[in-house]
Short mmCIF file of N, CA and C in Angstrom, two decimals:
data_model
loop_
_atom_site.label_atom_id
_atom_site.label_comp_id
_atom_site.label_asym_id
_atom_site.label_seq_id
_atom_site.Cartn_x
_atom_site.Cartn_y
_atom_site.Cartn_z
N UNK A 1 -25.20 9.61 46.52
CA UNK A 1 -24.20 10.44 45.86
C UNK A 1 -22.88 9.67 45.75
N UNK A 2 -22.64 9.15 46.99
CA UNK A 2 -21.62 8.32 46.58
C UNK A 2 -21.39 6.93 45.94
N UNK A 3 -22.40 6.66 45.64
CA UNK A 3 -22.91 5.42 44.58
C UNK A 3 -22.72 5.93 43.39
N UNK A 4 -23.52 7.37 42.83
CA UNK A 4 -23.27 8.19 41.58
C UNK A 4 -21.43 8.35 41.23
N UNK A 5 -20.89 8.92 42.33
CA UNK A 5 -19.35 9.18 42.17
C UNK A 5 -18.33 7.57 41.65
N UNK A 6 -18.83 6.45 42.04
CA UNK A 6 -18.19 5.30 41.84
C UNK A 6 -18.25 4.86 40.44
N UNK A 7 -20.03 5.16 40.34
CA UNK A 7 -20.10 4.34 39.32
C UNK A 7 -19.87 5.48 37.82
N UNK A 8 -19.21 7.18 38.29
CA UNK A 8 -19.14 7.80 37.01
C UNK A 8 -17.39 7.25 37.27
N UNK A 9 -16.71 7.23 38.31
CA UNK A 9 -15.39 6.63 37.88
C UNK A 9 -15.13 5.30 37.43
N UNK A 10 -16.16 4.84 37.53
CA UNK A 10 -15.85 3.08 36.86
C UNK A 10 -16.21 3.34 35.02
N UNK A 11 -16.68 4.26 34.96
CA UNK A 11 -17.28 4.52 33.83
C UNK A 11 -15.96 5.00 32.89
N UNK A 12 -15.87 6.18 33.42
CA UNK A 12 -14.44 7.20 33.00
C UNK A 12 -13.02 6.35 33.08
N UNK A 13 -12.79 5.40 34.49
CA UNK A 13 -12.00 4.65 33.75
C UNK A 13 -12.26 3.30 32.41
N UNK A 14 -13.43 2.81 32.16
CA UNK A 14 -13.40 1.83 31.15
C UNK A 14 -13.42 2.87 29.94
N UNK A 15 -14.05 3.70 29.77
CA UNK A 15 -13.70 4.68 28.60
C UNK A 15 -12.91 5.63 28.14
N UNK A 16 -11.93 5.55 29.22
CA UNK A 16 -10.20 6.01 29.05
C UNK A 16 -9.21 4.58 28.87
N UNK A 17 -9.41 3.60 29.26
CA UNK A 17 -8.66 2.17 29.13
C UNK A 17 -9.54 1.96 27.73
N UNK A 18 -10.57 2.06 27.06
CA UNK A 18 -10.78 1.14 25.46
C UNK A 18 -10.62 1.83 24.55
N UNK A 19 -10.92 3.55 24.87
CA UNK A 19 -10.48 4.47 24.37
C UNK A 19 -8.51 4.77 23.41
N UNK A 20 -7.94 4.05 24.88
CA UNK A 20 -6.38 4.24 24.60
C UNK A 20 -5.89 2.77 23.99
N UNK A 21 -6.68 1.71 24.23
CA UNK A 21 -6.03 0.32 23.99
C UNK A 21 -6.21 0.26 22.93
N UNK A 22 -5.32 -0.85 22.26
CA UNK A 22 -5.99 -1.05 20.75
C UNK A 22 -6.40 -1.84 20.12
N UNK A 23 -6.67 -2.81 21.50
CA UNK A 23 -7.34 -3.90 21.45
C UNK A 23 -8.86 -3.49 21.08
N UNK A 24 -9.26 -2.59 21.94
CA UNK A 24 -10.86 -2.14 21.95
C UNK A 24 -11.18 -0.95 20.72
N UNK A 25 -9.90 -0.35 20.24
CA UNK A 25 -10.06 0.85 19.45
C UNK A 25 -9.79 0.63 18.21
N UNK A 26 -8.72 -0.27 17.67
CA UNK A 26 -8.77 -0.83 16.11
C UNK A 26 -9.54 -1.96 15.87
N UNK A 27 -10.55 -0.92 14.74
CA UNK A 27 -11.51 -1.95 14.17
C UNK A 27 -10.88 -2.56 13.14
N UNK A 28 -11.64 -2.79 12.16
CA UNK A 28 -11.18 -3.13 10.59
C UNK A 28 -11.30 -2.14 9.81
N UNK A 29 -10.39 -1.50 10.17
CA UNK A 29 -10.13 -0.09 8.81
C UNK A 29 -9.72 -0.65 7.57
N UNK A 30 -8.93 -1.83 7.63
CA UNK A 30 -8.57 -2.16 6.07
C UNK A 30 -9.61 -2.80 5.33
N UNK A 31 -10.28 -3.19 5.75
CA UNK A 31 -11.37 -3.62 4.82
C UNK A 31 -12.75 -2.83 4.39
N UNK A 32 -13.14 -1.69 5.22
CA UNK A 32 -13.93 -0.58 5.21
C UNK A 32 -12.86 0.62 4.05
N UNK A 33 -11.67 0.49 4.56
CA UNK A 33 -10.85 1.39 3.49
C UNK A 33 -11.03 0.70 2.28
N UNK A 34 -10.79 -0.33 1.87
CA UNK A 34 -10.45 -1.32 0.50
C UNK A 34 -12.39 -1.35 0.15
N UNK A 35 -12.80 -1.15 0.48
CA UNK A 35 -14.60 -0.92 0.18
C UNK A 35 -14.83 1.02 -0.25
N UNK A 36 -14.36 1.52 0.55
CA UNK A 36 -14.09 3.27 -0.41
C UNK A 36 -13.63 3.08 -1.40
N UNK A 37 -12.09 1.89 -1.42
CA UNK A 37 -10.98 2.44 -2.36
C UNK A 37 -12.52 2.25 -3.62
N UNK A 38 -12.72 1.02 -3.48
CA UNK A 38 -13.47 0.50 -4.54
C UNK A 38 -14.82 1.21 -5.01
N UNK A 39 -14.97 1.45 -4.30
CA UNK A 39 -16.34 2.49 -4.37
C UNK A 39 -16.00 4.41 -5.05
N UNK A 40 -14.31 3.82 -5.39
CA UNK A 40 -13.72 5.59 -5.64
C UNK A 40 -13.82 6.66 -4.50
N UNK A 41 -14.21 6.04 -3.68
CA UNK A 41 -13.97 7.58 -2.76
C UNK A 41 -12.45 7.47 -1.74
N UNK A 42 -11.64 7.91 -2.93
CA UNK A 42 -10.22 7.87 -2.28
C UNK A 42 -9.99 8.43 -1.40
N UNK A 43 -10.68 9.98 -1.26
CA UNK A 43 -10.11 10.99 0.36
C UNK A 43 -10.19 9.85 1.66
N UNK A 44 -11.65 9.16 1.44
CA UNK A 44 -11.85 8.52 2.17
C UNK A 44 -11.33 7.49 2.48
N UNK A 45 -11.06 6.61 1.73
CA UNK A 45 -9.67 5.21 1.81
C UNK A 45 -8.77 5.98 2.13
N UNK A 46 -7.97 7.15 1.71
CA UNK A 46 -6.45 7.35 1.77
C UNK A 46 -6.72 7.39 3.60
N UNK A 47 -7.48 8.04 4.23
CA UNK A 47 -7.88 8.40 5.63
C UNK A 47 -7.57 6.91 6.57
N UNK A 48 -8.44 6.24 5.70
CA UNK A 48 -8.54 5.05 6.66
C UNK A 48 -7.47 3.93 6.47
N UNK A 49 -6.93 3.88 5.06
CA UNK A 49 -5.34 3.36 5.32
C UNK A 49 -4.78 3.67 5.72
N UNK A 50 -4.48 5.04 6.01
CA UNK A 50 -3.30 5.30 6.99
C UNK A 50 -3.60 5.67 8.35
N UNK A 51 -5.52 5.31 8.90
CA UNK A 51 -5.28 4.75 10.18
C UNK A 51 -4.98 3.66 10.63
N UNK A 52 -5.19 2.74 9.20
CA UNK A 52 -4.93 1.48 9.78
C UNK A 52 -3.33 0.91 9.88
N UNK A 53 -2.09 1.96 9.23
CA UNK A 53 -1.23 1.63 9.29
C UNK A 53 -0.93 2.62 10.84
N UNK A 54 -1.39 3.18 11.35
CA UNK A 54 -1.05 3.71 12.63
C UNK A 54 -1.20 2.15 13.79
N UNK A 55 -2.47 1.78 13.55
CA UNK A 55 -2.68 0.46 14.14
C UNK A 55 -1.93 -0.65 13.69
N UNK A 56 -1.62 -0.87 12.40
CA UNK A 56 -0.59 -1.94 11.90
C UNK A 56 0.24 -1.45 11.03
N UNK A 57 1.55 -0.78 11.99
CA UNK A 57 2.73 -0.56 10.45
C UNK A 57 3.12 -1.40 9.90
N UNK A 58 3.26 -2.35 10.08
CA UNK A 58 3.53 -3.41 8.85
C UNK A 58 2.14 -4.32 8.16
N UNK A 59 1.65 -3.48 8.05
CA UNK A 59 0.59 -4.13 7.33
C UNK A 59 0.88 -3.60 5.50
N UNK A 60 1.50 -4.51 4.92
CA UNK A 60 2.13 -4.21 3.38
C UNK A 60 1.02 -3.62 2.29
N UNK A 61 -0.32 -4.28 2.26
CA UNK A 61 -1.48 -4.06 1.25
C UNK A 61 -2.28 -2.52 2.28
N UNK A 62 -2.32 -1.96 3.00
CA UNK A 62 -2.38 -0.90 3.14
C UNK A 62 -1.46 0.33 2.62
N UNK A 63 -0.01 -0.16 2.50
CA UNK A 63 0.87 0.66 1.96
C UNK A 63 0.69 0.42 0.00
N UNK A 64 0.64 -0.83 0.02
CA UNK A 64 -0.20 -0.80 -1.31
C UNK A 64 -0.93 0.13 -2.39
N UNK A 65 -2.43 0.36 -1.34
CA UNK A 65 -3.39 0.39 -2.03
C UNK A 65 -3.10 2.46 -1.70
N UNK A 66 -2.47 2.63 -0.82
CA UNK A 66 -2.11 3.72 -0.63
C UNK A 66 -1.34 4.30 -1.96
N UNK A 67 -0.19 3.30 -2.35
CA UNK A 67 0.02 3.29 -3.66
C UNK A 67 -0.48 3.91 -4.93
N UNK A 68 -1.86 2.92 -4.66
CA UNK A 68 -2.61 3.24 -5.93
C UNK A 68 -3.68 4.57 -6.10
N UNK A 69 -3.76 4.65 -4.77
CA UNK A 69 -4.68 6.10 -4.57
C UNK A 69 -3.77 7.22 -4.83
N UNK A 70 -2.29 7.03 -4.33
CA UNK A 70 -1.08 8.80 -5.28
C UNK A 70 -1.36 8.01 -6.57
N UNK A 71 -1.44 6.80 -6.99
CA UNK A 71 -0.98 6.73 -8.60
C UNK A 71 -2.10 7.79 -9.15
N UNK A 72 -3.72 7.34 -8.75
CA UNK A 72 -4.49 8.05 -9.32
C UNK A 72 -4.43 9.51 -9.02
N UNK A 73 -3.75 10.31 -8.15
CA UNK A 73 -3.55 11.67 -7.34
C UNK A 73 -2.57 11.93 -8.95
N UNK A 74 -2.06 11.11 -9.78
CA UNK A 74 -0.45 11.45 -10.17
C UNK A 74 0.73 12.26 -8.73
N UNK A 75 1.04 11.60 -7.83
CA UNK A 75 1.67 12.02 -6.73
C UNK A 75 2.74 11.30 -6.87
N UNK A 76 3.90 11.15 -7.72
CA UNK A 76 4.73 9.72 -7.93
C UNK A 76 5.42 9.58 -6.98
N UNK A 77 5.97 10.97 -6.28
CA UNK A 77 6.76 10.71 -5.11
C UNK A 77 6.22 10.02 -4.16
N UNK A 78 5.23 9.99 -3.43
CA UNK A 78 4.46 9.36 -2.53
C UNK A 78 3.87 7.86 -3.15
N UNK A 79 3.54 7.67 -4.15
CA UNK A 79 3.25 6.26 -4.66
C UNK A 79 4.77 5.50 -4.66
N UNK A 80 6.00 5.99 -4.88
CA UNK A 80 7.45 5.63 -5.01
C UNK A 80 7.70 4.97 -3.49
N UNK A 81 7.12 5.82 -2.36
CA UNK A 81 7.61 5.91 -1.43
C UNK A 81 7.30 4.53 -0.57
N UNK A 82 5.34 4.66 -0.94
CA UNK A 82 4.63 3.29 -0.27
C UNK A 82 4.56 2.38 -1.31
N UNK A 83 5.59 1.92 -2.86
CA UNK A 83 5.49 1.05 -2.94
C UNK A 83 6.83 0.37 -2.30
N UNK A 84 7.66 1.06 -2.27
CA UNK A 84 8.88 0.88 -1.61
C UNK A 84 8.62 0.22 0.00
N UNK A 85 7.77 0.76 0.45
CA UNK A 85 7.52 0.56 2.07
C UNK A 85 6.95 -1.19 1.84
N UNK A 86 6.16 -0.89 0.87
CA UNK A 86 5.43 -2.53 0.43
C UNK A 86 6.64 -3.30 0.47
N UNK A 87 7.21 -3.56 -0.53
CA UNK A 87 8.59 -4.32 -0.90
C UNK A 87 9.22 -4.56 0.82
N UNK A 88 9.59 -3.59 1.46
CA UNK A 88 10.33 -3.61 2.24
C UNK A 88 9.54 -4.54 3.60
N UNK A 89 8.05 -4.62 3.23
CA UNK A 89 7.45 -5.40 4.48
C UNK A 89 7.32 -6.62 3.46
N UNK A 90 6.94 -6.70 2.39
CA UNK A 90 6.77 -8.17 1.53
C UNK A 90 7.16 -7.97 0.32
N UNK A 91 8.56 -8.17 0.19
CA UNK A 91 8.89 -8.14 -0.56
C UNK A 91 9.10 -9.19 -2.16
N UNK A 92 8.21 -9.83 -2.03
CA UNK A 92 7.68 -10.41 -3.32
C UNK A 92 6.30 -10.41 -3.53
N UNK A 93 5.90 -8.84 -3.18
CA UNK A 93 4.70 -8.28 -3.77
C UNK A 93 4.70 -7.75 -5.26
N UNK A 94 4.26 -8.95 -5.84
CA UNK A 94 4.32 -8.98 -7.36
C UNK A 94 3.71 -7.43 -8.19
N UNK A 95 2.49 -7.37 -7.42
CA UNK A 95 1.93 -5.62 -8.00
C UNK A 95 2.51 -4.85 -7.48
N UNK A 96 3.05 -4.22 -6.26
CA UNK A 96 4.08 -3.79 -6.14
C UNK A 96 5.39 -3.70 -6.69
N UNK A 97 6.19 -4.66 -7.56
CA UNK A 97 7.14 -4.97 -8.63
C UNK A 97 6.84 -4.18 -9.54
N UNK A 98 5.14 -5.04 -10.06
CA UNK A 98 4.57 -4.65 -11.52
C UNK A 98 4.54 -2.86 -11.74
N UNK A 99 4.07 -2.38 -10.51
CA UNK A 99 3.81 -1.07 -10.60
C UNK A 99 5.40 0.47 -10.04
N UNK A 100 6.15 -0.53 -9.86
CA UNK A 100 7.31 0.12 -9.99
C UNK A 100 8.47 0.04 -11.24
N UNK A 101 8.00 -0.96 -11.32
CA UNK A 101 8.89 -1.42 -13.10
C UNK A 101 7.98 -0.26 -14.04
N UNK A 102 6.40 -0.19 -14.07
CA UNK A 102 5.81 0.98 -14.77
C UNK A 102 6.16 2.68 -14.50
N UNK A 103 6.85 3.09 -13.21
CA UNK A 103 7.16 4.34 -12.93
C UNK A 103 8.64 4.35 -13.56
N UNK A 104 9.46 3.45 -13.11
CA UNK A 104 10.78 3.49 -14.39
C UNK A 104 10.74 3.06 -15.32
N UNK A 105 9.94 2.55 -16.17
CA UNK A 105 10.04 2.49 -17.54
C UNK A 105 9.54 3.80 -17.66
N UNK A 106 8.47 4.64 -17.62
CA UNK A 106 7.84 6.08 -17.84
C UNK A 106 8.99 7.03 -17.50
N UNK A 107 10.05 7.04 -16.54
CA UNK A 107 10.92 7.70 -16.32
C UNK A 107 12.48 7.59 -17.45
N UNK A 108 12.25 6.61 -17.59
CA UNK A 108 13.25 5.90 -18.26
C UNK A 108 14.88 5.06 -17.85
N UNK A 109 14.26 4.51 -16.91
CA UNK A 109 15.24 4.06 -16.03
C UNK A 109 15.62 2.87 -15.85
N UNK A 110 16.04 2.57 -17.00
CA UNK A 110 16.59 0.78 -17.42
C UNK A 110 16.68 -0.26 -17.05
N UNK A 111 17.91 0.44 -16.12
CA UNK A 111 18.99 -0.35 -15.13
C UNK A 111 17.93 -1.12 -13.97
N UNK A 112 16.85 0.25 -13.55
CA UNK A 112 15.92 -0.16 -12.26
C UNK A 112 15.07 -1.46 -12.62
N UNK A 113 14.59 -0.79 -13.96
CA UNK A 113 13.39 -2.02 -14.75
C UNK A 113 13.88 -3.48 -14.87
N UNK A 114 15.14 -3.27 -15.47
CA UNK A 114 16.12 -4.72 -15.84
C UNK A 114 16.20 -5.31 -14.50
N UNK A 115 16.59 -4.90 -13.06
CA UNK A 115 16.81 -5.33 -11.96
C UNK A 115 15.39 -5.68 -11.37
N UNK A 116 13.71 -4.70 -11.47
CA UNK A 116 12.85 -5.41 -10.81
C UNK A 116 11.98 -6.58 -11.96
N UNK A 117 12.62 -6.58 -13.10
CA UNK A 117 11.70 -7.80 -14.26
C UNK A 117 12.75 -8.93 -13.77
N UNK A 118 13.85 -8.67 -13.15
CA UNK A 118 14.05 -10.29 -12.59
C UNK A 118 13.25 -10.81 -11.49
N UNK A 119 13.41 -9.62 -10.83
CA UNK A 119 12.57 -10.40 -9.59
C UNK A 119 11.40 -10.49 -9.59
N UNK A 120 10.84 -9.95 -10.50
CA UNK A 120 9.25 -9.88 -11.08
C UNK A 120 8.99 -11.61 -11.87
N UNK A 121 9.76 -11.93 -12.85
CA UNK A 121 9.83 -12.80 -12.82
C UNK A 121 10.04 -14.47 -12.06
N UNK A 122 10.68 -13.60 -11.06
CA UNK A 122 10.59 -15.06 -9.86
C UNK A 122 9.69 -14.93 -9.40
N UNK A 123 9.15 -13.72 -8.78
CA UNK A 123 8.13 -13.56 -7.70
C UNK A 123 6.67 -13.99 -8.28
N UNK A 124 6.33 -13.76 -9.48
CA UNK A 124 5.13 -13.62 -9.89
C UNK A 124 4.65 -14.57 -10.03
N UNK A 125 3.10 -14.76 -9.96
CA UNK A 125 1.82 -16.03 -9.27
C UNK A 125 0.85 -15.52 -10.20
N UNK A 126 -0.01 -13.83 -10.06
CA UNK A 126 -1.11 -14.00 -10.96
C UNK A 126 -0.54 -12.95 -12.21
N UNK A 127 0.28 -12.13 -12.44
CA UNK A 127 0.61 -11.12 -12.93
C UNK A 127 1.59 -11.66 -14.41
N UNK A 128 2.51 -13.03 -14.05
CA UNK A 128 3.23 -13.27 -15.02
C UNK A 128 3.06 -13.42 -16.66
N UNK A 129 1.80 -12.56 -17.00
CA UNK A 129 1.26 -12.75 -18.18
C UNK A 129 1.75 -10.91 -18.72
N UNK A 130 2.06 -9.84 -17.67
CA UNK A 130 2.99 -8.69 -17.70
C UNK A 130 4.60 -8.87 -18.45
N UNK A 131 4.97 -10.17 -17.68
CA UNK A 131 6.30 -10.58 -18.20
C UNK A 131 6.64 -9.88 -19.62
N UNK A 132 6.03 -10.67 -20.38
CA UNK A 132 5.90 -10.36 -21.80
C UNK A 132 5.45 -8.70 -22.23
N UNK A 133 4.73 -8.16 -21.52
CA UNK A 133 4.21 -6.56 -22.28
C UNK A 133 5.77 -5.95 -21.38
N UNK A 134 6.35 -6.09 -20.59
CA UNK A 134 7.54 -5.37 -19.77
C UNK A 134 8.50 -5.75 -20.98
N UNK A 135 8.99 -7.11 -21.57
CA UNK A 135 9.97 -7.17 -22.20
C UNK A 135 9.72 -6.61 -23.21
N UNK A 136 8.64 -7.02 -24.49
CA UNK A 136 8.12 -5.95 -25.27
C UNK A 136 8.39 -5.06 -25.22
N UNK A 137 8.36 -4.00 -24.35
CA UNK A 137 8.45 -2.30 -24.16
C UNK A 137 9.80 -2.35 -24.17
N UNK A 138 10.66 -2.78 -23.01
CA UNK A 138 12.14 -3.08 -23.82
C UNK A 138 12.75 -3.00 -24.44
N UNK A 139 12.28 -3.90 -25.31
CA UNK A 139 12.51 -4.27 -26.46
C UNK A 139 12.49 -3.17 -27.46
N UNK A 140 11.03 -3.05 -27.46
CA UNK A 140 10.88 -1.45 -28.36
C UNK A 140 11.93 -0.33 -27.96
N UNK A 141 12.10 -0.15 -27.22
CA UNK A 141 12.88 0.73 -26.35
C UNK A 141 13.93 0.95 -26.82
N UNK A 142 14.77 -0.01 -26.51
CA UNK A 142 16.41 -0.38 -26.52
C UNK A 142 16.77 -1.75 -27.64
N UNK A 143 15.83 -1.58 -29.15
CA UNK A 143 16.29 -2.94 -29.72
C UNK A 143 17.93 -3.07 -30.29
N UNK A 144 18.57 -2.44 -30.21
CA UNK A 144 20.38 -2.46 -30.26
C UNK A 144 20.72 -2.98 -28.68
N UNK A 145 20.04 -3.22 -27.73
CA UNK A 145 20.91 -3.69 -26.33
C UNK A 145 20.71 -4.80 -26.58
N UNK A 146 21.56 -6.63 -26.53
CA UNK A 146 20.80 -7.65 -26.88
C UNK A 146 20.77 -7.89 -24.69
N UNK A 147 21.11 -7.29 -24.19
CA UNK A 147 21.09 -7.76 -23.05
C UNK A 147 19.42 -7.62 -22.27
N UNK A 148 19.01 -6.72 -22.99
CA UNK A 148 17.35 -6.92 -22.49
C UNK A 148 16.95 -7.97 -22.97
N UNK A 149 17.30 -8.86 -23.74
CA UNK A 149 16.08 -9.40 -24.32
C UNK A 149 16.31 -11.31 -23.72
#
């Protein structure tokens, strides 16, 4: 009996210590999430990105893709919020740029667009082929401002 009692507390403590650590308790949610996102089952990604930002708040492409799951919700406030959070952990996250320059141009908000197509323009690696459809729209937009162009 007292062999039974030791070995249920050796037990109860390793499965209260891997249980609470997070060494033993965060798996790879971001890559099981980014496999839903892709597979469309967003309830299910939105779930597991934002366990995995419980385990890593600064993890930027979780706040991302979180992003893109309100874009498809149409939730703009909440897509506004985590692309903002993106920027603010990596902030020359070019789709992150790309996809906030698209919520103020739809809003109509110039000043914001004119300020992230600069830095869109420095920042950008695979996206800079946008450059051109952002000024375009612009352009169309506002062709009496010569300062967009």
């Amino acid at each position: 009996i007292l062999m039974f009692k030791k070995i249920k507390l050796i037990l109860v403590i390793f499965l209260f210590v891997s249980f609470f650590n997070p060494l033993f308790s965060q798996e790879d949610f971001f890559e099981e999430a980014k496999n839903k996102f892709n597979a469309k089952k967003l309830e299910d990604s939105k779930f597991l990105f934002q366990r995995n930002i419980v385990f890593n708040p600064k993890d930027a492409k979780s706040y991302l893709y979180l992003a893109k799951i309100y874009n498809f919700e149409e939730n703009e406030k909440e897509e506004v919020k985590n692309l903002n959070t993106t920027l603010l952990l990596e902030s020359d996250n070019e789709e992150a740029i790309y996809m906030l320059i698209n919520i103020h141009l739809k809003n109509s908000n110039y000043s914001q667009v004119k300020e992230l197509r600069e830095k869109f323009s420095i920042v950008c690696k695979d996206l800079c082929n946008k450059t051109k459809t952002i000024n375009e729209t612009l352009k169309n937009i506002e062709p009496k401002d010569e300062s967009w162009q």
